[in-house]
PDB file of C-alpha atoms in Angstrom:
ATOM      1  CA  UNK A   1      17.763  17.165  45.287  1.00 67.00           C
ATOM      2  CA  UNK A   2      15.819  16.399  41.798  1.00 87.00           C
ATOM      3  CA  UNK A   3      14.863  12.792  41.197  1.00 95.00           C
ATOM      4  CA  UNK A   4      14.621  11.831  37.612  1.00 98.00           C
ATOM      5  CA  UNK A   5      11.819   9.711  36.239  1.00 98.00           C
ATOM      6  CA  UNK A   6      13.701   7.304  33.840  1.00 98.00           C
ATOM      7  CA  UNK A   7      11.917   4.693  31.625  1.00 97.00           C
ATOM      8  CA  UNK A   8      13.941   1.521  30.172  1.00 97.00           C
ATOM      9  CA  UNK A   9      12.236   0.267  27.207  1.00 96.00           C
ATOM     10  CA  UNK A  10      12.403  -3.034  25.186  1.00 89.00           C
ATOM     11  CA  UNK A  11       9.670  -4.336  22.510  1.00 82.00           C
ATOM     12  CA  UNK A  12       7.573  -6.019  25.451  1.00 73.00           C
ATOM     13  CA  UNK A  13       8.462  -4.206  28.424  1.00 62.00           C
ATOM     14  CA  UNK A  14       9.779  -7.264  30.292  1.00 72.00           C
ATOM     15  CA  UNK A  15      12.896  -9.110  29.275  1.00 85.00           C
ATOM     16  CA  UNK A  16      15.750  -6.762  28.213  1.00 92.00           C
ATOM     17  CA  UNK A  17      14.199  -3.759  29.597  1.00 94.00           C
ATOM     18  CA  UNK A  18      14.478  -5.350  33.001  1.00 95.00           C
ATOM     19  CA  UNK A  19      18.540  -5.792  32.117  1.00 95.00           C
ATOM     20  CA  UNK A  20      18.666  -2.175  31.034  1.00 97.00           C
ATOM     21  CA  UNK A  21      16.800  -1.161  34.095  1.00 97.00           C
ATOM     22  CA  UNK A  22      19.390  -2.804  36.195  1.00 97.00           C
ATOM     23  CA  UNK A  23      22.370  -1.326  34.645  1.00 97.00           C
ATOM     24  CA  UNK A  24      20.729   2.235  34.602  1.00 98.00           C
ATOM     25  CA  UNK A  25      20.096   2.004  38.345  1.00 98.00           C
ATOM     26  CA  UNK A  26      23.833   1.126  38.705  1.00 97.00           C
ATOM     27  CA  UNK A  27      24.945   4.133  36.989  1.00 97.00           C
ATOM     28  CA  UNK A  28      22.628   6.150  38.999  1.00 97.00           C
ATOM     29  CA  UNK A  29      23.879   4.832  42.315  1.00 97.00           C
ATOM     30  CA  UNK A  30      27.482   5.287  41.173  1.00 97.00           C
ATOM     31  CA  UNK A  31      27.368   8.829  40.248  1.00 96.00           C
ATOM     32  CA  UNK A  32      24.893   9.641  43.027  1.00 95.00           C
ATOM     33  CA  UNK A  33      22.062  10.814  40.744  1.00 96.00           C
ATOM     34  CA  UNK A  34      18.594  10.381  42.521  1.00 96.00           C
ATOM     35  CA  UNK A  35      16.102   8.567  39.899  1.00 97.00           C
ATOM     36  CA  UNK A  36      13.561   5.947  39.420  1.00 98.00           C
ATOM     37  CA  UNK A  37      13.560   3.693  36.800  1.00 98.00           C
ATOM     38  CA  UNK A  38      10.713   1.740  35.368  1.00 97.00           C
ATOM     39  CA  UNK A  39      10.176  -0.435  32.434  1.00 96.00           C
ATOM     40  CA  UNK A  40       7.789  -0.358  29.559  1.00 95.00           C
ATOM     41  CA  UNK A  41       7.112  -1.439  26.265  1.00 93.00           C
ATOM     42  CA  UNK A  42       7.300   1.301  23.208  1.00 91.00           C
ATOM     43  CA  UNK A  43       3.523   2.093  23.468  1.00 89.00           C
ATOM     44  CA  UNK A  44       3.502   2.553  27.023  1.00 92.00           C
ATOM     45  CA  UNK A  45       6.727   4.587  27.194  1.00 93.00           C
ATOM     46  CA  UNK A  46       5.108   7.037  24.631  1.00 91.00           C
ATOM     47  CA  UNK A  47       2.267   7.860  26.523  1.00 93.00           C
ATOM     48  CA  UNK A  48       3.825   7.924  29.978  1.00 93.00           C
ATOM     49  CA  UNK A  49       5.382  10.771  31.579  1.00 95.00           C
ATOM     50  CA  UNK A  50       9.244  10.717  32.110  1.00 97.00           C
ATOM     51  CA  UNK A  51      12.435  12.656  31.942  1.00 98.00           C
ATOM     52  CA  UNK A  52      14.454  10.438  29.731  1.00 98.00           C
ATOM     53  CA  UNK A  53      13.850   7.031  28.087  1.00 98.00           C
ATOM     54  CA  UNK A  54      16.747   4.365  27.418  1.00 98.00           C
ATOM     55  CA  UNK A  55      16.035   2.065  24.617  1.00 96.00           C
ATOM     56  CA  UNK A  56      17.648   0.491  21.650  1.00 95.00           C
ATOM     57  CA  UNK A  57      18.560   2.117  18.329  1.00 95.00           C
ATOM     58  CA  UNK A  58      15.583   0.340  16.756  1.00 93.00           C
ATOM     59  CA  UNK A  59      13.047   1.290  19.195  1.00 94.00           C
ATOM     60  CA  UNK A  60      14.542   4.732  19.853  1.00 95.00           C
ATOM     61  CA  UNK A  61      14.360   5.711  16.252  1.00 91.00           C
ATOM     62  CA  UNK A  62      10.772   4.963  16.707  1.00 89.00           C
ATOM     63  CA  UNK A  63      10.144   6.864  19.674  1.00 93.00           C
ATOM     64  CA  UNK A  64      11.823  10.070  19.134  1.00 92.00           C
ATOM     65  CA  UNK A  65       9.240  11.177  16.805  1.00 92.00           C
ATOM     66  CA  UNK A  66       6.724  10.569  19.380  1.00 93.00           C
ATOM     67  CA  UNK A  67       8.153  11.764  22.487  1.00 95.00           C
ATOM     68  CA  UNK A  68       9.526  15.207  23.717  1.00 95.00           C
ATOM     69  CA  UNK A  69      11.989  13.705  26.134  1.00 97.00           C
ATOM     70  CA  UNK A  70      15.718  12.838  25.375  1.00 97.00           C
ATOM     71  CA  UNK A  71      16.029   9.170  23.979  1.00 98.00           C
ATOM     72  CA  UNK A  72      19.057   7.594  24.926  1.00 98.00           C
ATOM     73  CA  UNK A  73      19.763   4.684  22.353  1.00 97.00           C
ATOM     74  CA  UNK A  74      21.860   1.882  23.845  1.00 97.00           C
ATOM     75  CA  UNK A  75      23.758  -1.118  21.608  1.00 96.00           C
ATOM     76  CA  UNK A  76      24.428  -3.371  24.361  1.00 95.00           C
ATOM     77  CA  UNK A  77      22.172  -3.454  27.386  1.00 94.00           C
ATOM     78  CA  UNK A  78      24.460  -5.235  29.738  1.00 93.00           C
ATOM     79  CA  UNK A  79      27.396  -2.921  28.895  1.00 96.00           C
ATOM     80  CA  UNK A  80      27.286  -0.409  31.805  1.00 96.00           C
ATOM     81  CA  UNK A  81      30.324   1.667  30.118  1.00 97.00           C
ATOM     82  CA  UNK A  82      28.417   2.373  26.833  1.00 98.00           C
ATOM     83  CA  UNK A  83      25.345   3.290  29.161  1.00 97.00           C
ATOM     84  CA  UNK A  84      27.416   5.743  31.370  1.00 97.00           C
ATOM     85  CA  UNK A  85      29.133   7.226  28.313  1.00 98.00           C
ATOM     86  CA  UNK A  86      25.734   8.044  26.247  1.00 98.00           C
ATOM     87  CA  UNK A  87      23.582   8.627  29.112  1.00 98.00           C
ATOM     88  CA  UNK A  88      25.535  10.375  31.781  1.00 97.00           C
ATOM     89  CA  UNK A  89      25.753  13.621  29.896  1.00 98.00           C
ATOM     90  CA  UNK A  90      22.053  13.666  29.219  1.00 98.00           C
ATOM     91  CA  UNK A  91      21.466  12.660  33.113  1.00 97.00           C
ATOM     92  CA  UNK A  92      23.625  15.338  34.351  1.00 96.00           C
ATOM     93  CA  UNK A  93      21.926  18.029  32.086  1.00 96.00           C
ATOM     94  CA  UNK A  94      18.575  16.810  33.375  1.00 96.00           C
ATOM     95  CA  UNK A  95      19.776  17.299  36.877  1.00 94.00           C
ATOM     96  CA  UNK A  96      21.193  20.788  36.228  1.00 93.00           C
ATOM     97  CA  UNK A  97      17.687  21.974  34.756  1.00 88.00           C
TER      98      UNK A  97
END
């Protein structure tokens, strides 16, 4: 089974990205999707190989122009329903590739 490499991004790669990382991991477990989620700041994320990036709208707009992978923009990092709604179609497409 394919395993996805996912990065959760916030401004400094510490606080809110950890919350987002945990919620993305919950969605992965619930959907039986194999993946490793790490955290990063914007600069590191742009320079790190991955399959998909989860981040805020503000940072996502900056990242989209500097990466070639999908960027999933989340309004509320603790809202697992939003993460599932916006991220699951992207994750499923990547797993099918």
